[in-house]
Amino acid sequence: MNIINPATEEIITNLEEDALESIERKFKLLREGQEIWNLVPLKERISILQRFSELLKENIEQDASILTSEVGKPLQQARNEINGACGRIKWLTENAEKYLADDLMTVEKGMTEKIVYEPLGVVCNISAWNYPYLVGINVFIPALLAGNSVMYKPSEFSSLTGLQIEKLLKLAGVPDNAFQTAIGGSEIGEALLHLPFDGYFFTGSYKTGKYIYEKTAHKMVPCQLELGGKDPLYVADDVTDIKNIAAGTADGAFYNNGQSCCAVERIYVHENVYDQYVEEFIKEVKGFKLGSPTEEGTYIGPLTRKAQLDFVESQVKEAVAKGAQLATGGKRAGRKGYFFEPTVLTNVTHEMSVMREESFGPVIGIMKVKDDTEAVKLMQDSEYGLTAAVYSASKERAEKILSKINAGTGYWNCCDRVSAALPWSGRKNSGFGATLSIAGLRAFTNPKAYHLRG
Ligand code: NAD
């Protein structure tokens, strides 16, 4: 399997993909190792995973440069991702004892009732490339903490990072028979669906997630899906600091080149502040530095996948053909690599793909609305339900709007953020089940009810 640098289109290296036999061998190892890993006291598992976090930090320059070389994200954003991952590991490891310990529910009249959080067993984690550290650790850290062994399949577009993760986990003390990596593309992912795992945890597109859900349903094991989004953001007419709001929301739309599951993908602006907001927003976007991801100061690097260039380009063309106005950008950058100019479209409608289908690139549509009711109607008009954001001077107004949106996360005066303390979950085509928070720690367990008389 060739690993390509999306900024230069050069082959970085060639990796040997797993084959059916090696996957089966790894699975057998994980099956044998799971009970042994589960016998390691939780405190020790916690300190091993904290050591992993220290190793990530100690090697941050190497980790970041590997990540940038294969996914193309600007080096500083790669460092930010690794630091963010360490923050999540901190929360998960510091809260594992509290939320994975047995819960004593009742003790009365000779009857004790308690819940024991048993590991699922051997779990399979099929992962995405856009934030391989963050989306990976959302799954394999709590899974390992809870006493599961893990087969981790990084995306074929972030395999070197997957191997780096494996190397550091093993250095930290995670045994070989508790963690294995499956290297390859969709065929290797497919092979994993045929093995008797005790749970499937997927991060990726709706299309693949739906397929995996259908394929594994007959196994009667948990299947959790963290999928894409078309996340809306509404700017109400009582906002004051429009310049800062425009800057913050442009970052929410264009950070990581728009390749974030919770990137702002649609913007609705109250007519009273529309002109000013759009002007400031465009100014901000025009100031983004597009360039080599290894150059300090670059904000827009290449897209990770060549295929996405075609998709983003087709969305822009379709929107313009249907009457959208191109405020800035709109085409591939004239240089080698998978670069696309940061693009802002106005005069868009919900008849256009750019307002309906996940762009997962540096493109955003902005639409004028006359009031909150119209904003809610449009925000709700989507098959996805990951996050939604409202910018307003009033918390009550924002919460009222957010309560009407069928999404897993609501933001007031912020966007495109994830907290380890809160559940990360989608609704509708954005998936189901939660990672992070108490829910995400317990997602890798089977609660057993004990009724103990005596
Ligand atoms: P993808 O669906 O193309 O691939 C994801 C993984 O599935 C890869 O490892 C791939 O090899 C594997 N795969 C592909 N076909 C398979 C098959 N038939 N059987 C088993 N495995 C298979 O997604 P991607 O391009 O890697 O990721 C981008 C998508 O992920 C976007 O939609 C993004 O929004 C979403 N995402 C969601 C979250 C979230 O938390 N909700 C986080 C990050 C990314």
mmCIF file with all atom_site columns, C-alpha atoms and ligand atoms in Angstrom, residues 126-130 135 153-156 185-186 189-190 193 202-205 208 211-212 226-229 261 305 358 360 386 424, ligand 1:
data_model
loop_
_atom_site.group_PDB
_atom_site.id
_atom_site.type_symbol
_atom_site.label_atom_id
_atom_site.label_alt_id
_atom_site.label_comp_id
_atom_site.label_asym_id
_atom_site.label_entity_id
_atom_site.label_seq_id
_atom_site.pdbx_PDB_ins_code
_atom_site.Cartn_x
_atom_site.Cartn_y
_atom_site.Cartn_z
_atom_site.occupancy
_atom_site.B_iso_or_equiv
_atom_site.pdbx_formal_charge
_atom_site.auth_seq_id
_atom_site.auth_comp_id
_atom_site.auth_asym_id
_atom_site.auth_atom_id
_atom_site.pdbx_PDB_model_num
ATOM   1  C CA  . ILE A 1 126 ? -12.415 0.941  12.588 1.00 0.00 ? 126 ILE A CA  1
ATOM   2  C CA  . SER A 1 127 ? -11.231 4.511  12.437 1.00 0.00 ? 127 SER A CA  1
ATOM   3  C CA  . ALA A 1 128 ? -11.021 7.660  10.296 1.00 0.00 ? 128 ALA A CA  1
ATOM   4  C CA  . TRP A 1 129 ? -8.061  9.756  9.139  1.00 0.00 ? 129 TRP A CA  1
ATOM   5  C CA  . ASN A 1 130 ? -9.123  13.330 9.836  1.00 0.00 ? 130 ASN A CA  1
ATOM   6  C CA  . VAL A 1 135 ? -10.952 9.699  17.222 1.00 0.00 ? 135 VAL A CA  1
ATOM   7  C CA  . LYS A 1 153 ? -7.791  -0.320 12.212 1.00 0.00 ? 153 LYS A CA  1
ATOM   8  C CA  . PRO A 1 154 ? -6.517  3.117  11.312 1.00 0.00 ? 154 PRO A CA  1
ATOM   9  C CA  . SER A 1 155 ? -7.706  4.572  8.042  1.00 0.00 ? 155 SER A CA  1
ATOM   10 C CA  . GLU A 1 156 ? -5.544  3.715  5.045  1.00 0.00 ? 156 GLU A CA  1
ATOM   11 C CA  . GLY A 1 185 ? -8.086  -0.347 3.228  1.00 0.00 ? 185 GLY A CA  1
ATOM   12 C CA  . SER A 1 186 ? -11.699 -1.340 2.888  1.00 0.00 ? 186 SER A CA  1
ATOM   13 C CA  . GLY A 1 189 ? -12.038 -3.459 7.199  1.00 0.00 ? 189 GLY A CA  1
ATOM   14 C CA  . GLU A 1 190 ? -14.394 -5.907 5.544  1.00 0.00 ? 190 GLU A CA  1
ATOM   15 C CA  . LEU A 1 193 ? -16.535 -7.690 9.981  1.00 0.00 ? 193 LEU A CA  1
ATOM   16 C CA  . PHE A 1 202 ? -16.673 2.832  13.986 1.00 0.00 ? 202 PHE A CA  1
ATOM   17 C CA  . THR A 1 203 ? -15.708 6.392  13.104 1.00 0.00 ? 203 THR A CA  1
ATOM   18 C CA  . GLY A 1 204 ? -16.136 7.415  9.490  1.00 0.00 ? 204 GLY A CA  1
ATOM   19 C CA  . SER A 1 205 ? -18.673 8.192  6.822  1.00 0.00 ? 205 SER A CA  1
ATOM   20 C CA  . THR A 1 208 ? -19.555 2.917  5.502  1.00 0.00 ? 208 THR A CA  1
ATOM   21 C CA  . TYR A 1 211 ? -22.883 -0.828 5.811  1.00 0.00 ? 211 TYR A CA  1
ATOM   22 C CA  . ILE A 1 212 ? -21.003 -1.987 8.926  1.00 0.00 ? 212 ILE A CA  1
ATOM   23 C CA  . GLU A 1 226 ? -19.633 8.141  14.956 1.00 0.00 ? 226 GLU A CA  1
ATOM   24 C CA  . LEU A 1 227 ? -20.395 9.514  11.516 1.00 0.00 ? 227 LEU A CA  1
ATOM   25 C CA  . GLY A 1 228 ? -20.385 12.696 9.512  1.00 0.00 ? 228 GLY A CA  1
ATOM   26 C CA  . GLY A 1 229 ? -22.370 15.865 9.906  1.00 0.00 ? 229 GLY A CA  1
ATOM   27 C CA  . CYS A 1 261 ? -16.806 15.858 11.710 1.00 0.00 ? 261 CYS A CA  1
ATOM   28 C CA  . ARG A 1 305 ? -7.767  12.672 -0.341 1.00 0.00 ? 305 ARG A CA  1
ATOM   29 C CA  . GLU A 1 358 ? -21.175 16.976 4.059  1.00 0.00 ? 358 GLU A CA  1
ATOM   30 C CA  . PHE A 1 360 ? -15.604 17.889 4.353  1.00 0.00 ? 360 PHE A CA  1
ATOM   31 C CA  . LEU A 1 386 ? -24.079 15.914 15.076 1.00 0.00 ? 386 LEU A CA  1
ATOM   32 C CA  . TRP A 1 424 ? -19.809 12.831 21.946 1.00 0.00 ? 424 TRP A CA  1
HETATM 33 P P1  . NAD B 2 .   ? -14.688 6.162  5.555  1.00 0.00 ? 1   NAD B P1  1
HETATM 34 O O1  . NAD B 2 .   ? -16.067 5.715  5.898  1.00 0.00 ? 1   NAD B O1  1
HETATM 35 O O2  . NAD B 2 .   ? -14.323 6.273  4.145  1.00 0.00 ? 1   NAD B O2  1
HETATM 36 O O3  . NAD B 2 .   ? -13.601 5.191  6.213  1.00 0.00 ? 1   NAD B O3  1
HETATM 37 C C1  . NAD B 2 .   ? -13.556 4.960  7.609  1.00 0.00 ? 1   NAD B C1  1
HETATM 38 C C2  . NAD B 2 .   ? -12.908 3.635  7.873  1.00 0.00 ? 1   NAD B C2  1
HETATM 39 O O4  . NAD B 2 .   ? -13.714 2.583  7.373  1.00 0.00 ? 1   NAD B O4  1
HETATM 40 C C3  . NAD B 2 .   ? -11.519 3.472  7.231  1.00 0.00 ? 1   NAD B C3  1
HETATM 41 O O5  . NAD B 2 .   ? -10.651 2.865  8.156  1.00 0.00 ? 1   NAD B O5  1
HETATM 42 C C4  . NAD B 2 .   ? -11.828 2.541  6.067  1.00 0.00 ? 1   NAD B C4  1
HETATM 43 O O6  . NAD B 2 .   ? -10.733 1.760  5.656  1.00 0.00 ? 1   NAD B O6  1
HETATM 44 C C5  . NAD B 2 .   ? -12.920 1.676  6.648  1.00 0.00 ? 1   NAD B C5  1
HETATM 45 N N1  . NAD B 2 .   ? -13.765 0.989  5.660  1.00 0.00 ? 1   NAD B N1  1
HETATM 46 C C6  . NAD B 2 .   ? -14.084 1.415  4.406  1.00 0.00 ? 1   NAD B C6  1
HETATM 47 N N2  . NAD B 2 .   ? -14.907 0.521  3.824  1.00 0.00 ? 1   NAD B N2  1
HETATM 48 C C7  . NAD B 2 .   ? -15.108 -0.479 4.716  1.00 0.00 ? 1   NAD B C7  1
HETATM 49 C C8  . NAD B 2 .   ? -15.867 -1.680 4.705  1.00 0.00 ? 1   NAD B C8  1
HETATM 50 N N3  . NAD B 2 .   ? -16.584 -2.061 3.633  1.00 0.00 ? 1   NAD B N3  1
HETATM 51 N N4  . NAD B 2 .   ? -15.858 -2.466 5.795  1.00 0.00 ? 1   NAD B N4  1
HETATM 52 C C9  . NAD B 2 .   ? -15.166 -2.098 6.894  1.00 0.00 ? 1   NAD B C9  1
HETATM 53 N N5  . NAD B 2 .   ? -14.414 -0.991 6.973  1.00 0.00 ? 1   NAD B N5  1
HETATM 54 C C10 . NAD B 2 .   ? -14.393 -0.176 5.893  1.00 0.00 ? 1   NAD B C10 1
HETATM 55 O O7  . NAD B 2 .   ? -14.498 7.547  6.322  1.00 0.00 ? 1   NAD B O7  1
HETATM 56 P P2  . NAD B 2 .   ? -13.203 8.504  6.335  1.00 0.00 ? 1   NAD B P2  1
HETATM 57 O O8  . NAD B 2 .   ? -13.080 9.176  5.013  1.00 0.00 ? 1   NAD B O8  1
HETATM 58 O O9  . NAD B 2 .   ? -12.054 7.792  6.892  1.00 0.00 ? 1   NAD B O9  1
HETATM 59 O O10 . NAD B 2 .   ? -13.652 9.572  7.419  1.00 0.00 ? 1   NAD B O10 1
HETATM 60 C C11 . NAD B 2 .   ? -14.357 10.742 7.117  1.00 0.00 ? 1   NAD B C11 1
HETATM 61 C C12 . NAD B 2 .   ? -15.750 10.667 7.679  1.00 0.00 ? 1   NAD B C12 1
HETATM 62 O O11 . NAD B 2 .   ? -15.682 10.389 9.074  1.00 0.00 ? 1   NAD B O11 1
HETATM 63 C C13 . NAD B 2 .   ? -16.496 11.978 7.578  1.00 0.00 ? 1   NAD B C13 1
HETATM 64 O O12 . NAD B 2 .   ? -17.821 11.724 7.208  1.00 0.00 ? 1   NAD B O12 1
HETATM 65 C C14 . NAD B 2 .   ? -16.437 12.527 9.000  1.00 0.00 ? 1   NAD B C14 1
HETATM 66 O O13 . NAD B 2 .   ? -17.447 13.431 9.315  1.00 0.00 ? 1   NAD B O13 1
HETATM 67 C C15 . NAD B 2 .   ? -16.524 11.270 9.806  1.00 0.00 ? 1   NAD B C15 1
HETATM 68 N N6  . NAD B 2 .   ? -16.012 11.465 11.153 1.00 0.00 ? 1   NAD B N6  1
HETATM 69 C C16 . NAD B 2 .   ? -16.899 11.453 12.202 1.00 0.00 ? 1   NAD B C16 1
HETATM 70 C C17 . NAD B 2 .   ? -16.454 11.686 13.492 1.00 0.00 ? 1   NAD B C17 1
HETATM 71 C C18 . NAD B 2 .   ? -17.405 11.710 14.657 1.00 0.00 ? 1   NAD B C18 1
HETATM 72 O O14 . NAD B 2 .   ? -16.930 11.701 15.790 1.00 0.00 ? 1   NAD B O14 1
HETATM 73 N N7  . NAD B 2 .   ? -18.697 11.736 14.469 1.00 0.00 ? 1   NAD B N7  1
HETATM 74 C C19 . NAD B 2 .   ? -15.102 11.911 13.733 1.00 0.00 ? 1   NAD B C19 1
HETATM 75 C C20 . NAD B 2 .   ? -14.218 11.913 12.636 1.00 0.00 ? 1   NAD B C20 1
HETATM 76 C C21 . NAD B 2 .   ? -14.700 11.682 11.357 1.00 0.00 ? 1   NAD B C21 1
#
